[in-house]
Every structure is written in structure tokens, then in C-alpha cells.
Short mmCIF file of C-alpha atoms and ligand atoms in Angstrom, two decimals:
data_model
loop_
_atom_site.label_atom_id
_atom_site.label_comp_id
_atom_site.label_asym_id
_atom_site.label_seq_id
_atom_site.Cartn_x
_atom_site.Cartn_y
_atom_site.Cartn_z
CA UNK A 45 115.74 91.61 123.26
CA UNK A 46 115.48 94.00 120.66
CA UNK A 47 113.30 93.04 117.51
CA UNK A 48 112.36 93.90 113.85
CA UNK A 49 109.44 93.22 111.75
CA UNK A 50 108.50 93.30 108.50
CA UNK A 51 105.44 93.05 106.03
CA UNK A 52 107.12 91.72 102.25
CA UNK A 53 105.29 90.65 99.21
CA UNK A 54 101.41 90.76 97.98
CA UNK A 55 99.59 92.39 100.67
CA UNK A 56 96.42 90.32 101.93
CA UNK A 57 93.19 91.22 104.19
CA UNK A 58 94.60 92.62 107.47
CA UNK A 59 97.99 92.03 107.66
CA UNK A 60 97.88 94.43 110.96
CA UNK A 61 96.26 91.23 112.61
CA UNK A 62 99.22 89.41 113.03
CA UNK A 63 101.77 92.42 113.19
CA UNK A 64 99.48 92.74 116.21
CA UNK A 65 100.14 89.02 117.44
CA UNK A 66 103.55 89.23 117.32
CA UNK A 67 103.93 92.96 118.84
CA UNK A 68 101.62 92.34 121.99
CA UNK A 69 103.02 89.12 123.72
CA UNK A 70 106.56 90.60 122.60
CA UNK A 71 105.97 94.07 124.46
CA UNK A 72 104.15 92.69 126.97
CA UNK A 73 105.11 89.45 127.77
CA UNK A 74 108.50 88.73 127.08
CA UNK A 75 109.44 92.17 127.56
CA UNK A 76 111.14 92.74 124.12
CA UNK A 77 111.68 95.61 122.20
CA UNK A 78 110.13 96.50 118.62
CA UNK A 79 110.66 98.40 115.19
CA UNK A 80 109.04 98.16 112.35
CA UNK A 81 110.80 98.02 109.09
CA UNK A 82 108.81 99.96 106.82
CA UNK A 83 107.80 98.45 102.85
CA UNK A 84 109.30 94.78 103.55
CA UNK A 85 113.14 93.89 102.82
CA UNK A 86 113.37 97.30 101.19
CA UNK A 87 113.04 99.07 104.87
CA UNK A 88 115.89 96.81 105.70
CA UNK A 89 118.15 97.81 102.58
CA UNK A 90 117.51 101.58 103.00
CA UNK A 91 117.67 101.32 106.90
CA UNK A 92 113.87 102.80 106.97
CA UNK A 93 112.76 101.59 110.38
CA UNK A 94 110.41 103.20 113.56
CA UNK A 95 110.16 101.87 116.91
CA UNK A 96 107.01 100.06 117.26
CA UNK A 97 105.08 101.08 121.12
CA UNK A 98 101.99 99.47 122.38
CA UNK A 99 99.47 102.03 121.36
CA UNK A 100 100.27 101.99 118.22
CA UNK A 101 99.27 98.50 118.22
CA UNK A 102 95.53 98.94 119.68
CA UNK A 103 92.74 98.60 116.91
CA UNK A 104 94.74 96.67 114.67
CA UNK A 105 93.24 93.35 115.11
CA UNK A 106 90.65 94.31 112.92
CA UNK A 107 91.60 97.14 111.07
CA UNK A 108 92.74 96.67 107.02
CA UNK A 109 96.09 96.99 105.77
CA UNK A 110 99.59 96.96 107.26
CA UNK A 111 101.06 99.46 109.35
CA UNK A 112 104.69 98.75 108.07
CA UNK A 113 103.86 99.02 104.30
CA UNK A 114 104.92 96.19 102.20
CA UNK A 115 107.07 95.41 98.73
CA UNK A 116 108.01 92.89 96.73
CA UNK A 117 111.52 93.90 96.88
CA UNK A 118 113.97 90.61 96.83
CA UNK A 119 117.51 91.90 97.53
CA UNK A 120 118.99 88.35 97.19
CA UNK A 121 117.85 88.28 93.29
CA UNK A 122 120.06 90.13 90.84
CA UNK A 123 118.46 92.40 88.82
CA UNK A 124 119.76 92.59 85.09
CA UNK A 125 121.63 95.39 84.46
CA UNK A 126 121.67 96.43 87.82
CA UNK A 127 125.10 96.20 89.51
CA UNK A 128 123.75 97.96 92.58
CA UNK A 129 121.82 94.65 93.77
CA UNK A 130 125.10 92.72 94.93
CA UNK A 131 125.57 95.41 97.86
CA UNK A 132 121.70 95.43 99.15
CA UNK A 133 122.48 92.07 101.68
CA UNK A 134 125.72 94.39 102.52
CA UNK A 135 122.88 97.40 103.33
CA UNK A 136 120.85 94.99 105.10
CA UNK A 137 123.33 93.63 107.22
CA UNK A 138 124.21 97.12 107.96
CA UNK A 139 120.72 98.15 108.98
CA UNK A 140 120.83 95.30 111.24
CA UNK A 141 124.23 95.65 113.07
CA UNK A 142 122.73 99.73 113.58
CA UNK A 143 119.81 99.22 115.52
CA UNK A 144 121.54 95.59 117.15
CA UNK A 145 118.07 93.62 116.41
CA UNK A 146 118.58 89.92 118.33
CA UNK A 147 115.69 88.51 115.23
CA UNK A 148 114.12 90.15 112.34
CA UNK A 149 110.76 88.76 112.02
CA UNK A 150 109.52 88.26 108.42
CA UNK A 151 105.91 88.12 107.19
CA UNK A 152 105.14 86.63 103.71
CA UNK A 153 104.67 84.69 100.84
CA UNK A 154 107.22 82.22 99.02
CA UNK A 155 109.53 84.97 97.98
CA UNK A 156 109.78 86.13 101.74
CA UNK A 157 110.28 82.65 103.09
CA UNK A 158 113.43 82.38 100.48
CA UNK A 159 114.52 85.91 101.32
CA UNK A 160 114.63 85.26 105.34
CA UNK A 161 116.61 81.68 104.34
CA UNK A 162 119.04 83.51 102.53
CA UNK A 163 119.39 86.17 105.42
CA UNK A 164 119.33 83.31 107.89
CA UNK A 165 122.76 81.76 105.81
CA UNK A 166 124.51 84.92 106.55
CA UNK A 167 124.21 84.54 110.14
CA UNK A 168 120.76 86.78 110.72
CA UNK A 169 118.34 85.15 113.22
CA UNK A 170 115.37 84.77 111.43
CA UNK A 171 111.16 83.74 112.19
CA UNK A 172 109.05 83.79 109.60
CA UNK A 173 105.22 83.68 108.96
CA UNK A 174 103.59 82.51 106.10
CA UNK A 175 101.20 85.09 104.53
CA UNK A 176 99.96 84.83 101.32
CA UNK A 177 95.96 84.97 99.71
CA UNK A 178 97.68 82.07 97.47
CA UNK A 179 97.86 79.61 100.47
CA UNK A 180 101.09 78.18 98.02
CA UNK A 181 103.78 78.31 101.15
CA UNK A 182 105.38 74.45 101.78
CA UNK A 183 105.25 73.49 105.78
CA UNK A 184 102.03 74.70 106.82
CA UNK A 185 98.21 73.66 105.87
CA UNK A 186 97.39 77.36 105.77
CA UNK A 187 98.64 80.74 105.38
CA UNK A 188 97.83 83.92 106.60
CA UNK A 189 95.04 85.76 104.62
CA UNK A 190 93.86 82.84 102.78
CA UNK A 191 90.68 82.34 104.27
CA UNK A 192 89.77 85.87 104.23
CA UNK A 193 90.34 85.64 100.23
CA UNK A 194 88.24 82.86 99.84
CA UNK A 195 85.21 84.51 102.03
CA UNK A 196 85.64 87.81 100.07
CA UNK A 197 85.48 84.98 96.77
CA UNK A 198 82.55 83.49 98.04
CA UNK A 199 80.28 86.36 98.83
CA UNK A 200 81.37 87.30 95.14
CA UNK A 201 80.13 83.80 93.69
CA UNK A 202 77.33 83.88 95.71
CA UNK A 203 75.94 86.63 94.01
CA UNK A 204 76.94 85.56 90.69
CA UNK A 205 74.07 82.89 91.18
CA UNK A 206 70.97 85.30 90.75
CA UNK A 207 71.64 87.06 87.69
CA UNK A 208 73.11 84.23 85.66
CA UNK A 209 69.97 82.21 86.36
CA UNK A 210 67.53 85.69 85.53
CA UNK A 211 69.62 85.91 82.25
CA UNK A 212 70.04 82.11 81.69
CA UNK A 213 73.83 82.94 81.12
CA UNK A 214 77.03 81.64 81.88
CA UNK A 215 79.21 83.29 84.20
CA UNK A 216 82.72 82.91 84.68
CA UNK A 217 84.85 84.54 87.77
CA UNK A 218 88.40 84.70 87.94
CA UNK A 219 90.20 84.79 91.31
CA UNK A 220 93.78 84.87 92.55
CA UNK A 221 96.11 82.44 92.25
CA UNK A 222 99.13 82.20 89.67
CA UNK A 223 100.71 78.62 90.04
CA UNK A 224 97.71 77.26 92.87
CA UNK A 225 94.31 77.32 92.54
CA UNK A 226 93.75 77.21 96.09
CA UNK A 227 91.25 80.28 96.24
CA UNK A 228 89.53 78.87 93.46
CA UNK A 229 89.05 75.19 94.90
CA UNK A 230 87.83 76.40 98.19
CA UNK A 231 85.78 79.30 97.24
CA UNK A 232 84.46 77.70 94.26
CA UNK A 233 83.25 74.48 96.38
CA UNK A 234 81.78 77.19 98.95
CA UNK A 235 80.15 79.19 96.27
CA UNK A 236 79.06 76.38 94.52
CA UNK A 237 80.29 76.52 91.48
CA UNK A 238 79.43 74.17 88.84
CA UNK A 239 82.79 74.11 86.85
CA UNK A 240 86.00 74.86 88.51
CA UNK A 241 89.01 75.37 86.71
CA UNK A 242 92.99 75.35 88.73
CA UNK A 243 96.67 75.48 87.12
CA UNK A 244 97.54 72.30 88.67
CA UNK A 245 94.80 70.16 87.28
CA UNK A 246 94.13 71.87 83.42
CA UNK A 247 91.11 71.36 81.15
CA UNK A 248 89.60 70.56 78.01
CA UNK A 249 87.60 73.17 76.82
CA UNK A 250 85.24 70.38 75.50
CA UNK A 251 84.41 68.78 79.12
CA UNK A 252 83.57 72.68 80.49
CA UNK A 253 81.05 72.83 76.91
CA UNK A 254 79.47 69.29 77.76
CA UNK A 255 78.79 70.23 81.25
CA UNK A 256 76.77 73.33 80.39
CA UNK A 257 75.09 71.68 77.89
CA UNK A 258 74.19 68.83 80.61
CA UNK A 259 73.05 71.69 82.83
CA UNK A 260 71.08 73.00 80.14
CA UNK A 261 69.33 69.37 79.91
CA UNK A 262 68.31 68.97 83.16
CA UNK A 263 66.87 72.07 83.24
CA UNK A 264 69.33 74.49 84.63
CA UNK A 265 69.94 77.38 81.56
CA UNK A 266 72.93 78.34 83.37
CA UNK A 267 76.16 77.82 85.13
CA UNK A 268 79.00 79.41 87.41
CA UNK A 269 82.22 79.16 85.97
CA UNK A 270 85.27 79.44 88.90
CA UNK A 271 88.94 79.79 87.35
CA UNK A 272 91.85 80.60 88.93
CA UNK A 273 94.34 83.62 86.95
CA UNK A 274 97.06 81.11 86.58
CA UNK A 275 94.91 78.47 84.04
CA UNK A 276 96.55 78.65 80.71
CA UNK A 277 95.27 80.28 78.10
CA UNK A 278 95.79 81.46 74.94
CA UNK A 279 96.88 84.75 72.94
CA UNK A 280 97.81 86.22 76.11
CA UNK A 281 94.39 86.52 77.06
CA UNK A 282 93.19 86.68 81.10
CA UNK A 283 91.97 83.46 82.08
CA UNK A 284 88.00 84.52 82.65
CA UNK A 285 87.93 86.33 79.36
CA UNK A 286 89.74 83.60 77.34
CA UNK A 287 87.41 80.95 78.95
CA UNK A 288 83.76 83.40 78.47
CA UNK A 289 84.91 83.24 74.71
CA UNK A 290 85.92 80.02 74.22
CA UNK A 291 82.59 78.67 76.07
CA UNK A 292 80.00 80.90 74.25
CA UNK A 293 81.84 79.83 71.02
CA UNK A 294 81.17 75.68 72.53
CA UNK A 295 78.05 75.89 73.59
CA UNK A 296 76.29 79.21 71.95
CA UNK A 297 75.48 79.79 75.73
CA UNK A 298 75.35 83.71 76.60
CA UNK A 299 78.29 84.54 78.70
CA UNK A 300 79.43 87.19 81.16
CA UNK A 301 83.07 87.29 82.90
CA UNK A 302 83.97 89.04 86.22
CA UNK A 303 87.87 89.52 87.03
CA UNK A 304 87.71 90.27 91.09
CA UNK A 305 91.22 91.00 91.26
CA UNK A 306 92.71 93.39 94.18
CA UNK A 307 89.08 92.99 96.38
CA UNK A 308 90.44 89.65 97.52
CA UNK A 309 93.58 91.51 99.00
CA UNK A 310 91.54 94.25 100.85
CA UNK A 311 89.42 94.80 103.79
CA UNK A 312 89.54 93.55 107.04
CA UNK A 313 90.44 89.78 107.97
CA UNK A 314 87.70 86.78 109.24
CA UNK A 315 87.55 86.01 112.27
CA UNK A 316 89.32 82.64 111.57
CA UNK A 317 92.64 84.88 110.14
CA UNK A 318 92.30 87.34 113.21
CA UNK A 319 92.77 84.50 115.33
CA UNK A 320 95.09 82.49 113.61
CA UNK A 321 97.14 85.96 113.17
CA UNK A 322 97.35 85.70 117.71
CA UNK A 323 98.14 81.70 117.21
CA UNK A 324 101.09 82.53 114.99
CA UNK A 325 102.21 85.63 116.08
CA UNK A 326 102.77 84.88 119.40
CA UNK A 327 104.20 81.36 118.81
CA UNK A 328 106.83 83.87 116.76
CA UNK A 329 107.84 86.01 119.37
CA UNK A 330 107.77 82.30 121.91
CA UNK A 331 110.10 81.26 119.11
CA UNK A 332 112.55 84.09 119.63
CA UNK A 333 112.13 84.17 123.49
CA UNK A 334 113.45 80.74 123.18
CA UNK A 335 116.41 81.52 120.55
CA UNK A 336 114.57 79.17 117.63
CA UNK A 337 115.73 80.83 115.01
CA UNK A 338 116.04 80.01 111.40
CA UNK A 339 112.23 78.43 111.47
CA UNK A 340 108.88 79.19 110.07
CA UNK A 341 105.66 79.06 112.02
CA UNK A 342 103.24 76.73 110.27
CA UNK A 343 99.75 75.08 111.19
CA UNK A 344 100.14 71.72 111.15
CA UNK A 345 96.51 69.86 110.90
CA UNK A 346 94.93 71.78 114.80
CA UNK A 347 99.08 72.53 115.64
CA UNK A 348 101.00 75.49 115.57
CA UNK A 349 104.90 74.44 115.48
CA UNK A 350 107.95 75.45 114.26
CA UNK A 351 109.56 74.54 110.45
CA UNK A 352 112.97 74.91 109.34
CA UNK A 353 113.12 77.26 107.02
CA UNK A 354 115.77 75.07 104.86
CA UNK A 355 113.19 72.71 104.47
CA UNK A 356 110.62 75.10 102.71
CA UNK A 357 112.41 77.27 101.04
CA UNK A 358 112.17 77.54 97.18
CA UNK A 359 108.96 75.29 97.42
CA UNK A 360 105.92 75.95 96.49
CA UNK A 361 102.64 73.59 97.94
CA UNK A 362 100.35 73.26 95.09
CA UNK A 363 96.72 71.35 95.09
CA UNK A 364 96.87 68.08 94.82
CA UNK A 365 94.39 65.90 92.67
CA UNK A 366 93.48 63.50 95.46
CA UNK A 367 92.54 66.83 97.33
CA UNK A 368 89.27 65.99 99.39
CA UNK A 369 87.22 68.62 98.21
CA UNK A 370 87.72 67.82 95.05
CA UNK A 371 86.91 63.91 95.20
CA UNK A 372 83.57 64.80 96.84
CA UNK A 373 83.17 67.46 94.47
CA UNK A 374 83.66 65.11 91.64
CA UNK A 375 80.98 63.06 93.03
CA UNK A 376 78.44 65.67 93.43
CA UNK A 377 78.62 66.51 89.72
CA UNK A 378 81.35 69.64 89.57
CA UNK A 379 83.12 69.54 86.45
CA UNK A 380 87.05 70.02 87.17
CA UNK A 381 88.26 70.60 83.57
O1 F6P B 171 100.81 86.84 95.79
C1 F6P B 171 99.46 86.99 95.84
C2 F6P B 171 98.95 87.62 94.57
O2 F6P B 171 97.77 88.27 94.86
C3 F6P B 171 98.71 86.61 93.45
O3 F6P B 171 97.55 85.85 93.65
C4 F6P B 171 98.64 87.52 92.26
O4 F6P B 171 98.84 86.83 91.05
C5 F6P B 171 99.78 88.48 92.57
O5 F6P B 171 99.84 88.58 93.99
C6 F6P B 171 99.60 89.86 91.99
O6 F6P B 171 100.85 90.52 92.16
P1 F6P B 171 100.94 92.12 92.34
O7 F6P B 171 100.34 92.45 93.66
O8 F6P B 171 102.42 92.38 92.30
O9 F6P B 171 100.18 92.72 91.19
#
């Protein structure tokens, strides 16, 4: 069997990880044969692909980055303007009758998972794994990268703690996460944050003033503030700076705002993602040993199985209100919004 893989969309803490769990059992186990399609769907469109051998696999598992590059190129979408993008499946399909790849294995977020679908409809065998730092991919409890986000998060909130108490302030961190606020639920309820602010739940500026205030009363002249990017806001404004204005101008409470941005994308991956990178990966290339194609590898509760990929595509798994954490957060005091 001869195989392709790819890397497509925002990149997230060691993405080499589970290039490296699919690769291994694939060489070594089933005997297959592997390139790597270099910057995501793009590689496929522009037929840039290398032959993947074992040692370039060896110190991936905990090394940063991806070997293969990655894009958010979507060559199902039409571009305006653009009358090239009709003929890029045409390319792809090209690339793929070239090199005669039995699967094309395809690592990513939402826009990958809808990318392989449409590939899968024109007759491609497809297996897909969900990566994203936005943990937003329907079918599976958890992507890859997410909980190497939310450590990277933490250890940022974490130190928030010291200097807003030594300068009795306010401070408010924004993390990743345009339509969920998973990052910010789970590393805000790790850091402990005291006010924690998601897309899929909004807020009343007033509540986030009251609880500061209440902090204030009970003796606590300061407060972390955990939003995630995709909160709305106004003027345009970035979600930390827009709510650092709006509380000093609530509460007259000093106020500092820290954006961490590109961090939570970087570095190597927890131990946690490292292992559910050999979980997944090699259920993938088990997957395509057995012919499964057309279906995503998700975690289901302690489970690694197989999802078909019609049934996720063009969703999007968003927190939901009755979300544990944030019930018991709720009753330990954390203002939601
Ligand atoms: O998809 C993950 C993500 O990091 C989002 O959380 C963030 O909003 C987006 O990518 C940033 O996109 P780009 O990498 O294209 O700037």
C-alpha cells in the first residue's frame, strides 16, 4: 500500500507527534509505503510531495512543528475572482493518480475534515485526524493539540496571579479560540481564573464589574480575567483589550491585558498529546490496513474508533452550558459572564 499524508490548517504544539504515529506502525507494521505532501492540500494541488523513510521519523515524538509544513489552503472553496480554483480538485486528483496513493491521510481542523469529505465524494480514500488547539471538531471529545494549548494557557495564568495581586490590578488574558471557548474553559478552570468569558455563553459587562467589586469586598484587590478571542466586542477591538477598558471604566479597578496569541501553537506537545498522537495515528494507518476509508479517528469518552466523515463534516462542536466544569465552576464562585 502506498500512502500520503498531510498537515492542513492552524498548526498546533507538535504536530510531528502524530505524523510520527501514523508513519511508524505504517512502515513498520503493515508494511506500507509513505510520502509526505508538503504545506497541506496545497502539496496535493501543486503535486509537492517526498517519500517519507523511517529515519526521518526518529525524534519526532517530541520535537515542535511539522515536518510536512502546513496551509490553510481549501481547494474545494472558490475564491472570488479567481477562476483558477475550479481546476485545483482536477490538480489534486492528478497528484494522486501520479504517485498511485491507495489513502491520503489528512491531519486537521474543521476546514480539513470538510476538505477530505469533499475529496472522499470524488472517489479518494480518505482518514482523517482531528487536530486543532480549538478542540471545535464534531465526533470526537478531543482533538489533537488541545491539551498542549491549554497547559501552555495555564502556565501563562498561573503567573498572571502574582503580579495582579502585588499591583492589586485586574488582569485579563486572551487565548485562542474564534467560535469555542474551549481553551479558555479548561485553562481558565486550571488557572483559576475568577471570571471566564467564551463565545458560546456571552456576558454582561455589568456581572464581570460586580464580581470584581465582590472580590474587592472580601478582601481580594484583584482578579484574573480569562476570555477567549472569539467574545464579541465592540469597535473592532481584540477581545482582552475591549474587556481591560470596559472593566477599568466599571469598576475604576487598575487593569492590565495580555494577548498570548501564537505561544499556544508552539513548542513541543504534553505528554497526554504525544500519546494520544500513537493512539490515533496508528488506529489511522489500522484504518487503511483494513480499507475503512471515508472515516475520521475520534476519542470517544477512553475509545479510539472510527467516524464517518459525512457525519462531521461542516460541524463545528461548541461548549455547551451544562458543560461540567462550568456547573462546578459556577458553584465555586467563577463568574461566567
Ligand atoms: O485554528 C486555530 C487557530 O489558532 C484559532 O484559534 C485562531 O483564531 C486561528 O487559528 C488563527 O488563524 P491563523 O493561524 O490563520 O492566523
Amino acid at each position: 500500500m502506498k500512502i500520503g499524508i498531510l498537515t492542513s490548517g492552524g498548526d498546533c504544539p507538535g504536530l510531528n507527534a502524530i505524523i510520527r504515529g501514523v508513519c511508524k506502525p505504517a512502515i513498520q507494521h503493515y508494511g506500507m509505503e509513505v510520502w509526505g505532501i508538503q504545506s497541506g492540500f496545497r502539496g496535493l494541488v501543486d503535486d509537492n510531495v517526498v517519500p517519507l523513510e523511517e529515519k526521518v521519523l526518529s525524534g519526532l515524538l517530541n520535537s515542535a512543528g511539522t515536518v510536512l509544513g502546513t496551509s490553510r489552503d481549501m481547494p474545494f472553496k472558490r475564491r472570488r475572482f479567481s477562476a483558477s480554483s475550479e481546476d485545483k480538485p482536477s490538480m489534486m486528483m492528478k497528484t494522486i493518480k501520479k504517485h498511485g496513493f491507495d489513502c491520503i491521510v489528512c491531519i486537521g481542523g474543521n476546514g480539513t475534515q470538510d476538505t477530505a469529505y469533499q475529496l472522499s465524494k470524488l472517489g479518494v480514500n480518505v482518514v482523517t485526524i482531528p487536530k486543532t488547539i480549538d478542540n471545535d471538531v464534531e465526533g470526537t471529545d478531543v482533538c489533537y493539540g488541545f491539551d498542549s494549548a491549554v497547559s501552555i494557557a495555564t502556565d501563562a495564568i498561573d503567573r498572571l496571579h502574582s503580579t495582579a495581586s502585588a499591583h492589586q490590578r485586574v488582569m485579563v488574558i486572551e487565548v485562542m479560540g474564534h467560535n469555542a471557548g474551549w481553551i479558555a474553559l479548561y485553562s481558565g478552570m486550571a488557572g483559576g481564573g475568577d471570571i471566564i468569558l467564551i463565545p458560546e455563553l456571552g456576558y454582561n459587562i455589568h456581572n464581570v464589574g460586580s464580581k470584581i467589586i465582590e472580590r474587592l469586598k472580601q478582601g481580594k484587590p484583584y482578579s484574573i480575567v480569562v476570555v477567549a478571542e472569539g467574545i464579541k466586542t465592540m469597535e473592532n477591538k481584540k477581545a482582552a483589550q475591549f474587556i481591560a477598558e470596559e472593566i477599568e471604566y466599571e469598576t475604576g479597578f487598575e487593569t492590565r491585558e495580555t494577548v498570548l496569541g501564537y505561544i499556544q501553537r508552539g513548542g513541543i506537545p504534553t505528554a497526554y498529546d504525544r500519546n494520544l498522537a500513537t493512539r490515533m495515528g496508528g488506529f489511522a494507518a489500522q484504518l487503511i490496513e483494513g480499507k475503512q476509508y471515508g472515516q475520521m479517528v475520534s476519542l470517544n469518552g477512553s475509545t479510539i474508533m472510527p467516524v464517518p466523515l459525512e457525519k462531521i463534516a461542516g460541524k463545528a462542536r461548541l461548549v455547551n452550558g451544562d458543560n461540567d466544569l462550568i456547573i462546578q465552576g459556577k458553584r465555586m464562585g467563577i463568574c461566567f459572564g
